[in-house]
């Protein structure tokens, strides 16, 4: 084990920091990077050893494929066959919080473990300036799952990453708090070419309806799902109770909207779903640190509320450990 792996470097988003991050990626090392959604644990998607190290650092099961991040649309179309629906969505929402699942092209060159043996790949072109600068300087596709130990709360600050992965990765590139705050929306297409939602995220179905002419629905078919969508995920150590209109006992109560006077934390006092999404994981991290059961006020099931409720349901789901 090298000294570099024992002590995780904290890099800033200056040209020097970006350049250091790129050097680490080039040598097969891992760097946690800011994106507009959550921090990602980045490694060279073409380097099998780097990809293996991503799974090891997170303790992630090998059957759960990674998202490949690219700097340009051309790189995406060289890796996978994007159909008309995917191209339309990419045109409107890239760079941004959207991931597209599409069939791999022959000669894609990605390490096989990235896609967990599937014949499709999940692609994203992120918007965060530091992520874009690093992808441009590195010049190769980057595999990056969320930068948290598998199954735990996703990181939206460099401090969250350090708390979960310090000593297990070479560096963290600090790009501040992630503005969207929930992971990207994952979209696949069904047999008829319609977009289906594999994971709710930062781009809402209502936003996509504006360009598609229909509201994309959650995937129904067992053949198109995001394999990583385990029931229990984003799990705090504490128990989580949902749709809690008030606190019971010594619960930490997380409010939403103006009717939550006395809440310990509030996702958004005026009921703004974008603000609630951007604060969700940071508040879950803080609430969990108090070591008491957590209760969360109801959040409406539309727009970004779909992604928020998805994460909350997984946080509340029964776990094995
Ligand atoms: O916003 C995000 O998407 C963040 C940032 C870092 O980009 N990344 C992220 O990665 O959330 P991760 O690994 O935590 O979640 C990726 C999800 C998993 O549920 C995985 O199963 C799914 O993407 N996925 C990856 N490749 C897939 C594929 N070929 N088909 C279907 N689902 C796929
Ligand atoms: Mg994740």
CSV table of C-alpha atoms and ligand atoms in Angstrom, one decimal:
chain,number,residue,atom,x,y,z
A,1,UNK,CA,0.0,0.0,0.0
A,2,UNK,CA,1.4,3.4,-1.0
A,3,UNK,CA,1.5,6.5,1.2
A,4,UNK,CA,-0.9,8.1,-1.3
A,5,UNK,CA,-3.6,5.5,-0.5
A,6,UNK,CA,-3.1,5.8,3.2
A,7,UNK,CA,-3.8,9.5,3.2
A,8,UNK,CA,-6.4,10.9,1.0
A,9,UNK,CA,-5.3,14.2,-0.6
A,10,UNK,CA,-7.8,17.1,-0.6
A,11,UNK,CA,-7.5,19.0,-3.9
A,12,UNK,CA,-9.1,22.3,-4.8
A,13,UNK,CA,-10.8,23.1,-8.1
A,14,UNK,CA,-7.9,25.3,-9.4
A,15,UNK,CA,-6.0,24.3,-12.5
A,16,UNK,CA,-3.3,22.8,-10.2
A,17,UNK,CA,-5.9,20.7,-8.4
A,18,UNK,CA,-7.6,19.6,-11.6
A,19,UNK,CA,-4.2,18.7,-13.1
A,20,UNK,CA,-3.2,16.7,-10.0
A,21,UNK,CA,-6.6,14.8,-10.2
A,22,UNK,CA,-5.9,14.0,-13.9
A,23,UNK,CA,-2.5,12.7,-13.1
A,24,UNK,CA,-3.9,10.4,-10.4
A,25,UNK,CA,-6.6,9.1,-12.9
A,26,UNK,CA,-3.9,8.5,-15.5
A,27,UNK,CA,-1.9,6.4,-13.0
A,28,UNK,CA,-5.0,4.2,-12.3
A,29,UNK,CA,-5.8,5.9,-9.0
A,30,UNK,CA,-9.2,7.0,-7.7
A,31,UNK,CA,-10.4,10.6,-7.2
A,32,UNK,CA,-13.8,11.7,-5.8
A,33,UNK,CA,-15.1,14.5,-8.0
A,34,UNK,CA,-17.9,17.0,-7.6
A,35,UNK,CA,-20.8,16.8,-10.0
A,36,UNK,CA,-24.0,18.9,-9.9
A,37,UNK,CA,-25.9,15.9,-8.5
A,38,UNK,CA,-23.6,14.2,-5.9
A,39,UNK,CA,-19.9,13.5,-5.6
A,40,UNK,CA,-18.7,10.6,-7.8
A,41,UNK,CA,-15.8,8.2,-7.2
A,42,UNK,CA,-13.9,8.5,-10.5
A,43,UNK,CA,-11.5,6.1,-12.1
A,44,UNK,CA,-10.3,5.5,-15.7
A,45,UNK,CA,-13.2,3.5,-17.3
A,46,UNK,CA,-10.8,1.8,-19.7
A,47,UNK,CA,-8.4,0.6,-17.0
A,48,UNK,CA,-9.6,-2.7,-15.4
A,49,UNK,CA,-7.5,-2.2,-12.3
A,50,UNK,CA,-8.9,1.2,-11.7
A,51,UNK,CA,-12.5,-0.1,-12.1
A,52,UNK,CA,-11.8,-3.0,-9.8
A,53,UNK,CA,-10.5,-0.5,-7.2
A,54,UNK,CA,-13.8,1.5,-7.4
A,55,UNK,CA,-15.8,-1.6,-6.5
A,56,UNK,CA,-13.4,-2.4,-3.7
A,57,UNK,CA,-13.3,1.1,-2.2
A,58,UNK,CA,-17.1,1.3,-2.1
A,59,UNK,CA,-17.7,-2.4,-1.1
A,60,UNK,CA,-20.0,-2.4,-4.1
A,61,UNK,CA,-21.4,-5.7,-5.4
A,62,UNK,CA,-19.9,-6.6,-8.8
A,63,UNK,CA,-23.3,-7.1,-10.5
A,64,UNK,CA,-24.1,-3.4,-10.1
A,65,UNK,CA,-22.8,-1.5,-13.2
A,66,UNK,CA,-21.2,2.0,-13.1
A,67,UNK,CA,-22.1,5.2,-14.9
A,68,UNK,CA,-19.6,6.4,-17.5
A,69,UNK,CA,-19.0,10.1,-17.6
A,70,UNK,CA,-17.8,11.9,-20.8
A,71,UNK,CA,-16.8,15.4,-21.7
A,72,UNK,CA,-18.4,15.4,-25.2
A,73,UNK,CA,-21.4,14.1,-27.1
A,74,UNK,CA,-19.0,12.6,-29.6
A,75,UNK,CA,-17.5,10.3,-26.9
A,76,UNK,CA,-20.9,9.2,-25.9
A,77,UNK,CA,-21.9,8.3,-29.5
A,78,UNK,CA,-18.6,6.5,-30.0
A,79,UNK,CA,-19.3,4.3,-27.0
A,80,UNK,CA,-23.0,3.5,-27.5
A,81,UNK,CA,-25.8,3.6,-30.0
A,82,UNK,CA,-28.1,6.4,-28.9
A,83,UNK,CA,-31.5,6.2,-30.6
A,84,UNK,CA,-33.6,9.3,-31.5
A,85,UNK,CA,-35.2,9.5,-28.1
A,86,UNK,CA,-31.8,9.4,-26.3
A,87,UNK,CA,-30.4,12.0,-28.7
A,88,UNK,CA,-33.3,14.3,-28.1
A,89,UNK,CA,-32.9,14.1,-24.4
A,90,UNK,CA,-29.1,14.5,-24.6
A,91,UNK,CA,-29.6,17.5,-26.8
A,92,UNK,CA,-31.9,19.2,-24.2
A,93,UNK,CA,-30.5,18.0,-20.9
A,94,UNK,CA,-26.7,17.5,-21.4
A,95,UNK,CA,-24.6,18.7,-19.7
A,96,UNK,CA,-26.8,17.9,-16.7
A,97,UNK,CA,-28.4,15.5,-14.3
A,98,UNK,CA,-29.4,12.9,-16.9
A,99,UNK,CA,-28.0,9.4,-17.5
A,100,UNK,CA,-28.9,7.5,-20.7
A,101,UNK,CA,-28.7,3.7,-21.0
A,102,UNK,CA,-27.9,2.6,-24.5
A,103,UNK,CA,-26.5,-0.4,-26.4
A,104,UNK,CA,-22.7,-0.6,-26.4
A,105,UNK,CA,-20.8,-0.4,-29.7
A,106,UNK,CA,-18.2,-3.0,-30.7
A,107,UNK,CA,-14.7,-1.8,-29.8
A,108,UNK,CA,-15.9,0.5,-27.0
A,109,UNK,CA,-12.8,-0.2,-25.0
A,110,UNK,CA,-14.4,0.0,-21.6
A,111,UNK,CA,-13.2,-2.4,-18.9
A,112,UNK,CA,-15.9,-5.1,-18.8
A,113,UNK,CA,-16.5,-4.7,-15.1
A,114,UNK,CA,-17.9,-1.2,-15.7
A,115,UNK,CA,-21.1,-2.6,-17.3
A,116,UNK,CA,-21.1,-5.7,-15.1
A,117,UNK,CA,-21.3,-7.8,-18.3
A,118,UNK,CA,-24.4,-6.1,-19.7
A,119,UNK,CA,-24.5,-5.2,-23.4
A,120,UNK,CA,-25.7,-1.7,-22.5
A,121,UNK,CA,-23.8,1.2,-20.8
A,122,UNK,CA,-25.1,4.1,-18.7
A,123,UNK,CA,-23.7,7.5,-20.0
A,124,UNK,CA,-23.7,10.9,-18.5
A,125,UNK,CA,-22.2,14.3,-19.5
A,126,UNK,CA,-22.1,16.3,-16.2
A,127,UNK,CA,-22.4,20.0,-15.9
A,128,UNK,CA,-20.2,20.8,-12.9
A,129,UNK,CA,-17.3,23.0,-14.1
A,130,UNK,CA,-14.7,21.1,-12.1
A,131,UNK,CA,-16.0,17.7,-13.4
A,132,UNK,CA,-16.0,19.1,-17.0
A,133,UNK,CA,-12.5,20.6,-16.6
A,134,UNK,CA,-11.2,17.3,-15.3
A,135,UNK,CA,-12.9,15.2,-18.0
A,136,UNK,CA,-11.5,17.5,-20.7
A,137,UNK,CA,-7.9,17.4,-19.3
A,138,UNK,CA,-8.0,13.6,-18.7
A,139,UNK,CA,-9.4,13.0,-22.1
A,140,UNK,CA,-10.8,9.6,-21.5
A,141,UNK,CA,-14.2,8.3,-20.2
A,142,UNK,CA,-14.5,8.1,-16.4
A,143,UNK,CA,-16.4,5.5,-14.5
A,144,UNK,CA,-18.0,7.1,-11.4
A,145,UNK,CA,-20.5,5.8,-8.9
A,146,UNK,CA,-21.6,8.0,-6.1
A,147,UNK,CA,-18.6,8.4,-3.7
A,148,UNK,CA,-20.1,6.7,-0.7
A,149,UNK,CA,-19.6,3.3,0.9
A,150,UNK,CA,-22.1,1.0,-0.8
A,151,UNK,CA,-25.6,1.3,0.6
A,152,UNK,CA,-24.9,4.5,2.7
A,153,UNK,CA,-26.1,8.1,2.3
A,154,UNK,CA,-24.8,9.7,-0.9
A,155,UNK,CA,-22.2,12.5,-0.5
A,156,UNK,CA,-23.0,16.1,-1.5
A,157,UNK,CA,-19.9,17.7,0.0
A,158,UNK,CA,-16.2,16.9,0.1
A,159,UNK,CA,-16.5,16.4,3.8
A,160,UNK,CA,-19.2,13.7,3.3
A,161,UNK,CA,-16.8,11.9,1.0
A,162,UNK,CA,-13.9,12.1,3.4
A,163,UNK,CA,-16.1,10.8,6.2
A,164,UNK,CA,-17.0,7.7,4.2
A,165,UNK,CA,-13.9,7.0,2.1
A,166,UNK,CA,-10.9,8.7,3.6
A,167,UNK,CA,-7.8,6.5,3.4
A,168,UNK,CA,-9.4,4.3,0.8
A,169,UNK,CA,-9.0,6.6,-2.2
A,170,UNK,CA,-6.1,8.8,-3.5
A,171,UNK,CA,-7.9,12.2,-3.5
A,172,UNK,CA,-11.0,14.3,-3.2
A,173,UNK,CA,-11.5,17.2,-5.5
A,174,UNK,CA,-13.4,19.8,-3.5
A,175,UNK,CA,-16.0,21.6,-5.7
A,176,UNK,CA,-18.3,22.8,-2.9
A,177,UNK,CA,-21.8,21.6,-2.2
A,178,UNK,CA,-23.6,19.8,-5.1
A,179,UNK,CA,-26.4,22.1,-6.3
A,180,UNK,CA,-28.9,19.5,-7.5
A,181,UNK,CA,-28.4,17.2,-4.5
A,182,UNK,CA,-30.0,14.0,-5.8
A,183,UNK,CA,-28.4,11.6,-8.4
A,184,UNK,CA,-29.1,11.8,-12.1
A,185,UNK,CA,-32.3,10.5,-13.6
A,186,UNK,CA,-31.5,7.2,-15.5
A,187,UNK,CA,-33.5,6.8,-18.7
A,188,UNK,CA,-33.7,3.7,-21.0
A,189,UNK,CA,-35.9,3.2,-24.0
A,190,UNK,CA,-38.4,0.4,-24.4
A,191,UNK,CA,-39.1,-1.7,-27.6
A,192,UNK,CA,-41.2,1.1,-29.1
A,193,UNK,CA,-38.5,3.7,-28.5
A,194,UNK,CA,-40.3,5.4,-25.7
A,195,UNK,CA,-38.3,6.8,-22.8
A,196,UNK,CA,-38.7,4.9,-19.5
A,197,UNK,CA,-37.4,6.0,-16.1
A,198,UNK,CA,-35.0,3.5,-14.5
A,199,UNK,CA,-34.2,5.8,-11.6
A,200,UNK,CA,-35.9,9.1,-10.6
A,201,UNK,CA,-33.4,11.9,-10.3
A,202,UNK,CA,-32.5,15.5,-10.9
A,203,UNK,CA,-34.3,15.8,-14.2
A,204,UNK,CA,-38.0,15.3,-13.5
A,205,UNK,CA,-40.5,13.5,-15.8
A,206,UNK,CA,-42.4,16.8,-16.1
A,207,UNK,CA,-39.2,18.5,-17.5
A,208,UNK,CA,-38.7,15.7,-20.0
A,209,UNK,CA,-42.4,15.7,-21.1
A,210,UNK,CA,-41.8,19.2,-22.4
A,211,UNK,CA,-39.4,17.9,-25.1
A,212,UNK,CA,-40.7,14.3,-25.6
A,213,UNK,CA,-44.5,15.2,-25.8
A,214,UNK,CA,-45.3,12.5,-23.1
A,215,UNK,CA,-44.6,11.9,-19.5
A,216,UNK,CA,-41.9,9.1,-19.2
A,217,UNK,CA,-43.2,6.4,-16.8
A,218,UNK,CA,-41.2,4.2,-14.4
A,219,UNK,CA,-39.8,1.1,-16.1
A,220,UNK,CA,-42.2,-1.8,-15.8
A,221,UNK,CA,-40.4,-4.6,-17.6
A,222,UNK,CA,-38.1,-6.9,-15.6
A,223,UNK,CA,-35.7,-6.8,-18.5
A,224,UNK,CA,-35.0,-3.0,-18.3
A,225,UNK,CA,-34.2,-2.0,-14.8
A,226,UNK,CA,-31.2,-0.4,-13.1
A,227,UNK,CA,-29.6,-3.4,-11.4
A,228,UNK,CA,-28.4,-1.3,-8.5
A,229,UNK,CA,-31.9,-0.3,-7.4
A,230,UNK,CA,-31.9,-2.4,-4.2
A,231,UNK,CA,-34.8,-1.7,-1.8
A,232,UNK,CA,-32.5,-0.6,1.0
A,233,UNK,CA,-30.1,2.1,0.0
A,234,UNK,CA,-29.1,5.5,1.2
A,235,UNK,CA,-29.4,4.0,4.7
A,236,UNK,CA,-28.6,6.1,7.7
A,237,UNK,CA,-27.7,4.1,10.9
A,238,UNK,CA,-30.9,5.3,12.5
A,239,UNK,CA,-34.4,4.1,11.6
A,240,UNK,CA,-36.4,6.3,9.3
A,241,UNK,CA,-40.2,6.9,9.5
A,242,UNK,CA,-41.9,8.6,6.5
A,243,UNK,CA,-44.9,10.8,6.1
A,244,UNK,CA,-44.5,12.0,9.7
A,245,UNK,CA,-46.7,15.0,10.3
A,246,UNK,CA,-45.2,15.4,13.7
A,247,UNK,CA,-42.4,14.1,16.0
A,248,UNK,CA,-43.0,11.1,18.2
A,249,UNK,CA,-40.9,10.5,21.3
A,250,UNK,CA,-37.2,11.6,20.8
A,251,UNK,CA,-37.2,11.4,17.0
A,252,UNK,CA,-35.2,13.8,15.0
A,253,UNK,CA,-38.0,15.4,12.8
A,254,UNK,CA,-37.1,16.6,9.3
A,255,UNK,CA,-39.8,19.0,8.0
A,256,UNK,CA,-41.0,20.1,4.6
A,257,UNK,CA,-43.1,23.2,4.0
A,258,UNK,CA,-44.5,25.9,6.3
A,259,UNK,CA,-46.5,23.5,8.6
A,260,UNK,CA,-43.4,22.0,10.3
A,261,UNK,CA,-42.8,24.4,13.1
A,262,UNK,CA,-40.5,22.9,15.6
A,263,UNK,CA,-38.8,20.6,13.2
A,264,UNK,CA,-35.1,19.9,13.9
A,265,UNK,CA,-34.2,20.4,10.2
A,266,UNK,CA,-36.3,21.5,7.2
A,267,UNK,CA,-35.8,20.4,3.6
A,268,UNK,CA,-37.5,23.6,2.5
A,269,UNK,CA,-39.5,26.0,4.6
A,270,UNK,CA,-41.6,27.3,1.7
A,271,UNK,CA,-42.1,23.9,0.1
A,272,UNK,CA,-39.6,24.3,-2.8
A,273,UNK,CA,-38.8,20.8,-4.2
A,274,UNK,CA,-35.5,21.9,-5.8
A,275,UNK,CA,-34.3,23.3,-2.5
A,276,UNK,CA,-35.4,20.2,-0.7
A,277,UNK,CA,-33.5,18.0,-3.2
A,278,UNK,CA,-30.4,20.0,-2.8
A,279,UNK,CA,-30.5,19.7,1.0
A,280,UNK,CA,-31.8,16.1,1.3
A,281,UNK,CA,-28.5,14.2,1.8
A,282,UNK,CA,-26.8,16.9,3.8
A,283,UNK,CA,-29.7,16.9,6.3
A,284,UNK,CA,-29.8,13.1,6.4
A,285,UNK,CA,-26.1,13.1,7.2
A,286,UNK,CA,-26.6,15.6,10.0
A,287,UNK,CA,-29.8,14.0,11.4
A,288,UNK,CA,-28.0,10.6,11.5
A,289,UNK,CA,-25.1,12.0,13.4
A,290,UNK,CA,-27.5,12.8,16.3
A,291,UNK,CA,-28.0,9.0,16.8
A,292,UNK,CA,-31.8,9.1,17.3
A,293,UNK,CA,-34.6,7.7,15.1
A,294,UNK,CA,-35.5,10.0,12.2
A,295,UNK,CA,-39.0,11.0,11.1
A,296,UNK,CA,-39.6,12.9,7.8
A,297,UNK,CA,-42.6,15.1,6.9
A,298,UNK,CA,-44.6,14.2,3.7
A,299,UNK,CA,-43.1,15.4,0.4
A,300,UNK,CA,-45.4,15.7,-2.6
A,301,UNK,CA,-45.0,13.0,-5.2
A,302,UNK,CA,-44.4,15.1,-8.3
A,303,UNK,CA,-41.5,16.9,-10.1
A,304,UNK,CA,-38.3,16.5,-8.0
A,305,UNK,CA,-40.5,15.1,-5.2
A,306,UNK,CA,-40.4,11.8,-7.1
A,307,UNK,CA,-36.6,11.5,-6.7
A,308,UNK,CA,-36.7,12.8,-3.1
A,309,UNK,CA,-39.4,10.2,-2.1
A,310,UNK,CA,-37.5,7.4,-3.9
A,311,UNK,CA,-34.4,8.1,-1.8
A,312,UNK,CA,-36.4,8.5,1.4
A,313,UNK,CA,-38.3,5.2,0.8
A,314,UNK,CA,-34.9,3.4,0.3
A,315,UNK,CA,-33.5,5.1,3.4
A,316,UNK,CA,-36.5,3.8,5.4
A,317,UNK,CA,-36.5,0.3,3.9
A,318,UNK,CA,-35.7,-2.7,6.1
A,319,UNK,CA,-32.0,-3.7,5.9
A,320,UNK,CA,-30.0,-6.8,6.5
A,321,UNK,CA,-27.5,-5.4,8.9
B,1,LIG,O1,-25.8,11.5,-10.5
B,1,LIG,C1,-25.3,10.4,-10.6
B,1,LIG,O2,-25.8,9.6,-11.4
B,1,LIG,C2,-24.1,10.0,-9.8
B,1,LIG,C3,-22.9,11.0,-10.3
B,1,LIG,C4,-21.6,10.6,-9.6
B,1,LIG,O3,-22.8,10.9,-11.7
B,1,LIG,N1,-23.7,8.7,-10.0
B,1,LIG,C5,-24.5,7.6,-9.4
B,1,LIG,O4,-23.9,6.4,-9.6
B,1,LIG,O5,-25.5,7.8,-8.9
B,1,LIG,P1,-24.3,5.1,-8.8
B,1,LIG,O6,-23.3,4.1,-9.2
B,1,LIG,O7,-24.5,5.4,-7.4
B,1,LIG,O8,-25.7,4.7,-9.5
B,1,LIG,C6,-25.7,4.2,-10.8
B,1,LIG,C7,-26.9,3.5,-11.2
B,1,LIG,C8,-27.0,2.1,-10.5
B,1,LIG,O9,-28.3,2.0,-10.0
B,1,LIG,C9,-26.7,1.2,-11.6
B,1,LIG,O10,-27.4,-0.1,-11.4
B,1,LIG,C10,-27.3,1.9,-12.8
B,1,LIG,O11,-26.9,3.2,-12.6
B,1,LIG,N2,-26.7,1.5,-14.1
B,1,LIG,C11,-25.5,1.6,-14.5
B,1,LIG,N3,-25.3,1.0,-15.7
B,1,LIG,C12,-26.5,0.5,-16.1
B,1,LIG,C13,-27.0,-0.1,-17.2
B,1,LIG,N4,-26.2,-0.5,-18.3
B,1,LIG,N5,-28.3,-0.4,-17.3
B,1,LIG,C14,-29.1,0.0,-16.3
B,1,LIG,N6,-28.7,0.6,-15.2
B,1,LIG,C15,-27.4,0.9,-15.1
B,2,LIG,MG1,-25.1,5.5,-5.4
